[in-house]
mmCIF file of C-alpha atoms in Angstrom:
data_model
loop_
_atom_site.group_PDB
_atom_site.id
_atom_site.type_symbol
_atom_site.label_atom_id
_atom_site.label_comp_id
_atom_site.label_asym_id
_atom_site.label_seq_id
_atom_site.Cartn_x
_atom_site.Cartn_y
_atom_site.Cartn_z
ATOM 1 C CA GLN A 62 -17.709 -3.830 -0.010
ATOM 2 C CA LYS A 63 -15.388 -1.689 1.988
ATOM 3 C CA GLU A 64 -14.697 1.703 0.171
ATOM 4 C CA VAL A 65 -12.128 4.339 0.786
ATOM 5 C CA GLU A 66 -12.882 7.536 -1.287
ATOM 6 C CA GLN A 67 -10.349 10.187 -2.204
ATOM 7 C CA ASN A 68 -10.436 13.145 -4.528
ATOM 8 C CA SER A 69 -8.051 12.282 -7.267
ATOM 9 C CA GLY A 70 -6.964 15.757 -7.763
ATOM 10 C CA PRO A 71 -4.636 17.139 -8.723
ATOM 11 C CA LEU A 72 -4.571 19.467 -5.723
ATOM 12 C CA SER A 73 -2.195 22.343 -6.444
ATOM 13 C CA VAL A 74 -0.899 24.496 -3.735
ATOM 14 C CA PRO A 75 1.832 27.211 -3.646
ATOM 15 C CA GLU A 76 4.986 26.577 -1.799
ATOM 16 C CA GLY A 77 4.636 27.417 1.909
ATOM 17 C CA ALA A 78 0.813 26.851 1.966
ATOM 18 C CA ILE A 79 -1.083 24.246 3.778
ATOM 19 C CA ALA A 80 -2.225 21.236 1.762
ATOM 20 C CA SER A 81 -5.373 19.517 2.886
ATOM 21 C CA LEU A 82 -6.054 15.951 1.858
ATOM 22 C CA ASN A 83 -9.236 14.209 2.521
ATOM 23 C CA CYS A 84 -10.437 10.645 2.806
ATOM 24 C CA THR A 85 -13.795 9.108 3.659
ATOM 25 C CA TYR A 86 -14.382 5.372 4.415
ATOM 26 C CA SER A 87 -17.575 3.213 4.398
ATOM 27 C CA ASP A 88 -16.705 0.557 6.970
ATOM 28 C CA ARG A 89 -17.658 1.726 10.505
ATOM 29 C CA GLY A 90 -15.643 -1.187 12.017
ATOM 30 C CA SER A 91 -12.365 0.404 10.675
ATOM 31 C CA GLN A 92 -9.901 1.046 13.491
ATOM 32 C CA SER A 93 -6.587 1.875 11.843
ATOM 33 C CA PHE A 94 -5.981 4.593 9.433
ATOM 34 C CA PHE A 95 -2.978 5.270 7.393
ATOM 35 C CA TRP A 96 -1.464 7.787 4.965
ATOM 36 C CA TYR A 97 1.181 6.839 2.462
ATOM 37 C CA ARG A 98 2.988 8.940 0.116
ATOM 38 C CA GLN A 99 3.906 7.629 -3.399
ATOM 39 C CA TYR A 100 6.260 9.471 -5.717
ATOM 40 C CA SER A 101 5.859 8.862 -9.348
ATOM 41 C CA GLY A 102 7.272 5.465 -10.268
ATOM 42 C CA LYS A 103 8.099 4.621 -6.757
ATOM 43 C CA SER A 104 6.631 2.534 -3.953
ATOM 44 C CA PRO A 105 4.332 3.739 -1.308
ATOM 45 C CA GLU A 106 5.845 5.080 1.912
ATOM 46 C CA LEU A 107 3.951 5.109 5.305
ATOM 47 C CA ILE A 108 4.057 8.827 6.591
ATOM 48 C CA MET A 109 1.334 8.727 9.339
ATOM 49 C CA PHE A 110 -1.037 6.481 11.146
ATOM 50 C CA ILE A 111 -3.817 7.188 13.506
ATOM 51 C CA TYR A 112 -6.165 5.206 15.572
ATOM 52 C CA SER A 113 -7.997 7.645 17.894
ATOM 53 C CA ASN A 114 -10.281 10.477 17.213
ATOM 54 C CA GLY A 115 -8.600 13.790 17.024
ATOM 55 C CA ASP A 116 -5.336 15.005 15.662
ATOM 56 C CA LYS A 117 -1.872 13.526 15.445
ATOM 57 C CA GLU A 118 1.072 15.653 14.625
ATOM 58 C CA ASP A 119 4.504 14.591 13.252
ATOM 59 C CA GLY A 120 6.645 17.486 11.990
ATOM 60 C CA ARG A 121 4.904 19.253 9.150
ATOM 61 C CA PHE A 122 2.197 16.517 8.970
ATOM 62 C CA THR A 123 -0.973 16.402 10.940
ATOM 63 C CA ALA A 124 -3.443 13.560 10.583
ATOM 64 C CA GLN A 125 -7.049 14.149 11.687
ATOM 65 C CA LEU A 126 -9.642 11.361 12.454
ATOM 66 C CA ASN A 127 -13.448 11.775 12.884
ATOM 67 C CA LYS A 128 -14.875 8.245 13.266
ATOM 68 C CA ALA A 129 -18.461 9.622 13.642
ATOM 69 C CA SER A 130 -18.143 11.238 10.264
ATOM 70 C CA GLN A 131 -16.001 8.502 8.886
ATOM 71 C CA TYR A 132 -13.508 10.976 7.806
ATOM 72 C CA VAL A 133 -9.707 11.076 7.831
ATOM 73 C CA SER A 134 -7.543 13.982 6.622
ATOM 74 C CA LEU A 135 -3.836 14.891 6.254
ATOM 75 C CA LEU A 136 -2.608 18.396 6.575
ATOM 76 C CA ILE A 137 0.749 19.359 5.247
ATOM 77 C CA ARG A 138 2.076 22.675 6.633
ATOM 78 C CA ASP A 139 4.701 24.764 4.907
ATOM 79 C CA SER A 140 4.276 22.713 1.723
ATOM 80 C CA GLN A 141 7.414 22.146 -0.292
ATOM 81 C CA PRO A 142 7.954 21.114 -3.983
ATOM 82 C CA SER A 143 9.384 17.871 -2.642
ATOM 83 C CA ASP A 144 5.923 17.030 -1.133
ATOM 84 C CA SER A 145 4.602 16.666 -4.736
ATOM 85 C CA ALA A 146 3.472 13.105 -4.890
ATOM 86 C CA THR A 147 0.208 10.988 -4.703
ATOM 87 C CA TYR A 148 -1.073 10.458 -1.186
ATOM 88 C CA LEU A 149 -2.845 7.182 -0.468
ATOM 89 C CA CYS A 150 -5.438 6.838 2.408
ATOM 90 C CA ALA A 151 -5.738 3.341 3.853
ATOM 91 C CA VAL A 152 -8.042 1.926 6.507
ATOM 92 C CA ALA A 153 -7.828 -1.439 8.252
ATOM 93 C CA GLY A 154 -9.058 -3.380 11.470
ATOM 94 C CA PRO A 155 -7.509 -3.573 14.772
ATOM 95 C CA PRO A 156 -4.126 -1.992 15.268
ATOM 96 C CA GLY A 157 -1.113 -4.422 14.897
ATOM 97 C CA GLY A 158 -3.331 -7.514 14.153
ATOM 98 C CA SER A 159 -3.716 -9.365 10.785
ATOM 99 C CA TYR A 160 -5.575 -7.047 8.494
ATOM 100 C CA ILE A 161 -6.459 -6.497 4.800
ATOM 101 C CA PRO A 162 -5.907 -2.740 4.435
ATOM 102 C CA THR A 163 -8.285 -0.925 1.976
ATOM 103 C CA PHE A 164 -6.598 1.644 0.046
ATOM 104 C CA GLY A 165 -8.168 4.644 -1.697
ATOM 105 C CA ARG A 166 -7.173 5.564 -5.220
ATOM 106 C CA GLY A 167 -4.988 8.371 -4.025
ATOM 107 C CA THR A 168 -4.842 12.256 -4.421
ATOM 108 C CA SER A 169 -2.139 13.792 -6.525
ATOM 109 C CA LEU A 170 -0.611 16.885 -4.823
ATOM 110 C CA ILE A 171 1.405 19.372 -6.755
ATOM 111 C CA VAL A 172 3.285 22.039 -4.824
ATOM 112 C CA HIS A 173 4.404 24.875 -7.115
ATOM 113 C CA PRO A 174 7.339 27.247 -6.345
ATOM 114 C CA GLU B 159 20.440 -2.224 4.677
ATOM 115 C CA ALA B 160 16.793 -3.137 5.633
ATOM 116 C CA GLN B 161 14.935 -3.751 2.494
ATOM 117 C CA VAL B 162 12.208 -5.615 0.384
ATOM 118 C CA THR B 163 13.432 -6.802 -2.917
ATOM 119 C CA GLN B 164 11.571 -8.001 -5.938
ATOM 120 C CA ASN B 165 12.661 -9.701 -9.050
ATOM 121 C CA PRO B 166 12.191 -9.127 -11.933
ATOM 122 C CA ARG B 167 11.426 -5.395 -11.879
ATOM 123 C CA TYR B 168 10.064 -5.463 -15.408
ATOM 124 C CA LEU B 169 8.576 -8.497 -17.276
ATOM 125 C CA ILE B 170 6.775 -8.935 -20.544
ATOM 126 C CA THR B 171 5.257 -12.330 -21.118
ATOM 127 C CA VAL B 172 2.627 -14.102 -23.125
ATOM 128 C CA THR B 173 -0.733 -15.483 -22.205
ATOM 129 C CA GLY B 174 -0.474 -18.815 -20.377
ATOM 130 C CA LYS B 175 3.251 -18.883 -19.811
ATOM 131 C CA LYS B 176 3.754 -19.619 -16.113
ATOM 132 C CA LEU B 177 5.839 -17.101 -14.145
ATOM 133 C CA THR B 178 6.957 -16.310 -10.767
ATOM 134 C CA VAL B 179 7.821 -12.942 -9.137
ATOM 135 C CA THR B 180 10.045 -13.242 -6.184
ATOM 136 C CA CYS B 181 9.876 -11.227 -2.949
ATOM 137 C CA SER B 182 12.437 -11.279 -0.202
ATOM 138 C CA GLN B 183 12.868 -9.230 3.051
ATOM 139 C CA ASN B 184 15.900 -9.016 5.296
ATOM 140 C CA MET B 185 14.021 -7.567 8.429
ATOM 141 C CA ASN B 186 12.733 -10.877 9.885
ATOM 142 C CA HIS B 187 9.166 -9.624 9.437
ATOM 143 C CA GLU B 188 6.372 -12.083 10.044
ATOM 144 C CA TYR B 189 3.844 -10.446 7.835
ATOM 145 C CA MET B 190 4.222 -10.286 4.060
ATOM 146 C CA SER B 191 1.762 -9.305 1.322
ATOM 147 C CA TRP B 192 1.324 -8.852 -2.383
ATOM 148 C CA TYR B 193 -0.519 -5.918 -3.944
ATOM 149 C CA ARG B 194 -1.389 -4.889 -7.485
ATOM 150 C CA GLN B 195 -1.760 -1.358 -8.554
ATOM 151 C CA ASP B 196 -3.867 -0.256 -11.425
ATOM 152 C CA PRO B 197 -4.741 3.313 -12.725
ATOM 153 C CA GLY B 198 -8.070 4.290 -11.350
ATOM 154 C CA LEU B 199 -8.216 1.297 -9.002
ATOM 155 C CA GLY B 200 -5.596 2.058 -6.454
ATOM 156 C CA LEU B 201 -3.820 -0.627 -4.474
ATOM 157 C CA ARG B 202 -5.480 -3.870 -4.039
ATOM 158 C CA GLN B 203 -4.205 -6.720 -1.822
ATOM 159 C CA ILE B 204 -3.854 -10.140 -3.587
ATOM 160 C CA TYR B 205 -2.564 -12.417 -0.806
ATOM 161 C CA TYR B 206 -0.954 -12.092 2.557
ATOM 162 C CA SER B 207 0.910 -14.331 4.926
ATOM 163 C CA MET B 208 1.053 -13.901 8.728
ATOM 164 C CA ASN B 209 4.045 -16.223 9.077
ATOM 165 C CA VAL B 210 5.688 -19.327 7.540
ATOM 166 C CA GLU B 211 3.187 -21.748 6.022
ATOM 167 C CA VAL B 212 0.339 -19.360 6.892
ATOM 168 C CA THR B 213 -1.320 -17.585 3.875
ATOM 169 C CA ASP B 214 -4.643 -16.152 3.141
ATOM 170 C CA LYS B 215 -6.562 -14.476 0.355
ATOM 171 C CA GLY B 216 -6.797 -10.782 0.007
ATOM 172 C CA ASP B 217 -9.372 -8.819 -2.109
ATOM 173 C CA VAL B 218 -8.241 -9.980 -5.650
ATOM 174 C CA PRO B 219 -6.669 -13.579 -5.417
ATOM 175 C CA GLU B 220 -8.161 -15.063 -8.653
ATOM 176 C CA GLY B 221 -5.404 -16.179 -10.982
ATOM 177 C CA TYR B 222 -2.547 -16.036 -8.387
ATOM 178 C CA LYS B 223 -0.795 -18.414 -5.994
ATOM 179 C CA VAL B 224 1.608 -17.769 -3.263
ATOM 180 C CA SER B 225 3.856 -19.855 -0.792
ATOM 181 C CA ARG B 226 5.665 -19.098 2.359
ATOM 182 C CA LYS B 227 8.181 -21.784 2.932
ATOM 183 C CA GLU B 228 10.626 -19.415 4.500
ATOM 184 C CA LYS B 229 10.087 -16.467 6.595
ATOM 185 C CA ARG B 230 12.190 -14.121 4.178
ATOM 186 C CA ASN B 231 10.632 -15.198 0.937
ATOM 187 C CA PHE B 232 7.045 -14.802 -0.479
ATOM 188 C CA PRO B 233 6.868 -15.502 -4.211
ATOM 189 C CA LEU B 234 3.919 -14.690 -6.290
ATOM 190 C CA ILE B 235 2.994 -17.197 -8.900
ATOM 191 C CA LEU B 236 0.903 -16.768 -11.940
ATOM 192 C CA GLU B 237 0.141 -20.209 -13.358
ATOM 193 C CA SER B 238 -1.501 -18.994 -16.471
ATOM 194 C CA PRO B 239 -1.243 -15.265 -16.940
ATOM 195 C CA SER B 240 -3.780 -13.457 -18.725
ATOM 196 C CA PRO B 241 -3.753 -9.858 -20.160
ATOM 197 C CA ASN B 242 -6.039 -8.516 -17.294
ATOM 198 C CA GLN B 243 -3.021 -9.324 -14.994
ATOM 199 C CA THR B 244 -1.010 -6.597 -16.609
ATOM 200 C CA SER B 245 -0.286 -4.448 -13.646
ATOM 201 C CA LEU B 246 2.259 -2.984 -11.264
ATOM 202 C CA TYR B 247 2.851 -5.472 -8.390
ATOM 203 C CA PHE B 248 4.259 -4.603 -4.979
ATOM 204 C CA CYS B 249 5.471 -6.824 -2.141
ATOM 205 C CA ALA B 250 5.391 -5.566 1.322
ATOM 206 C CA SER B 251 6.346 -6.778 4.726
ATOM 207 C CA ARG B 252 5.920 -5.619 8.351
ATOM 208 C CA ARG B 253 6.557 -6.831 11.900
ATOM 209 C CA THR B 254 3.359 -8.218 13.494
ATOM 210 C CA GLY B 255 2.191 -5.557 15.922
ATOM 211 C CA LYS B 256 3.966 -2.778 14.153
ATOM 212 C CA GLU B 257 2.219 -0.333 11.835
ATOM 213 C CA THR B 258 4.907 0.445 9.271
ATOM 214 C CA GLN B 259 4.624 -1.710 6.245
ATOM 215 C CA TYR B 260 7.745 -1.715 3.947
ATOM 216 C CA PHE B 261 7.111 -1.915 0.155
ATOM 217 C CA GLY B 262 9.391 -3.328 -2.290
ATOM 218 C CA PRO B 263 10.370 -1.423 -5.556
ATOM 219 C CA GLY B 264 7.498 -2.822 -7.638
ATOM 220 C CA THR B 265 7.413 -5.260 -10.709
ATOM 221 C CA ARG B 266 5.895 -4.022 -13.783
ATOM 222 C CA LEU B 267 4.221 -7.052 -15.633
ATOM 223 C CA LEU B 268 2.904 -6.881 -19.286
ATOM 224 C CA VAL B 269 0.860 -9.819 -20.276
ATOM 225 C CA LEU B 270 0.334 -9.956 -24.211
#
């Protein structure tokens, strides 16, 4: 059984701080890693994906992957109240192919002014 | 506008009464899938389709059927709904070889 674990939170950070969201996964064969954002009552939206060990930056977001430790994280710099949402981590097989992604249960982030 | 649409958005039904939730995308995506989202359990994939007439089971297919007769449509069929199928359902699509999966707005189903 493939598992993706996330702390459900809520993670509360002040506006302007760095929010750090973490995810661990059980399947060592996982090759694709995704972060989705889901606002309350809305559908998930992909914000980052990463395949290789190391960091990937996109604006205020940085995804970090450590395959040896089976660990993925998402850093949000200069957090804004509009970042308040649930963040879903997902892992899957080879990039671009057919896959059944396994989602974590999500971490609720609250950015307070 | 590129989008994934689902209908109905909200549905209350009774046990055993067959229902269909429609999903349509206008992006010519090959890959489509259905998920259910339950509190404490996260998103779980029900079925997926790599292209027309090609479907396969996800993690929780029991009690569901799908068909893919046209590229743009991927309906989810509950032949005999039961209360444990009360959930929030999402349809999603993506282009094969691309990472971005686009989700529909969701269908909230209550089975009494």
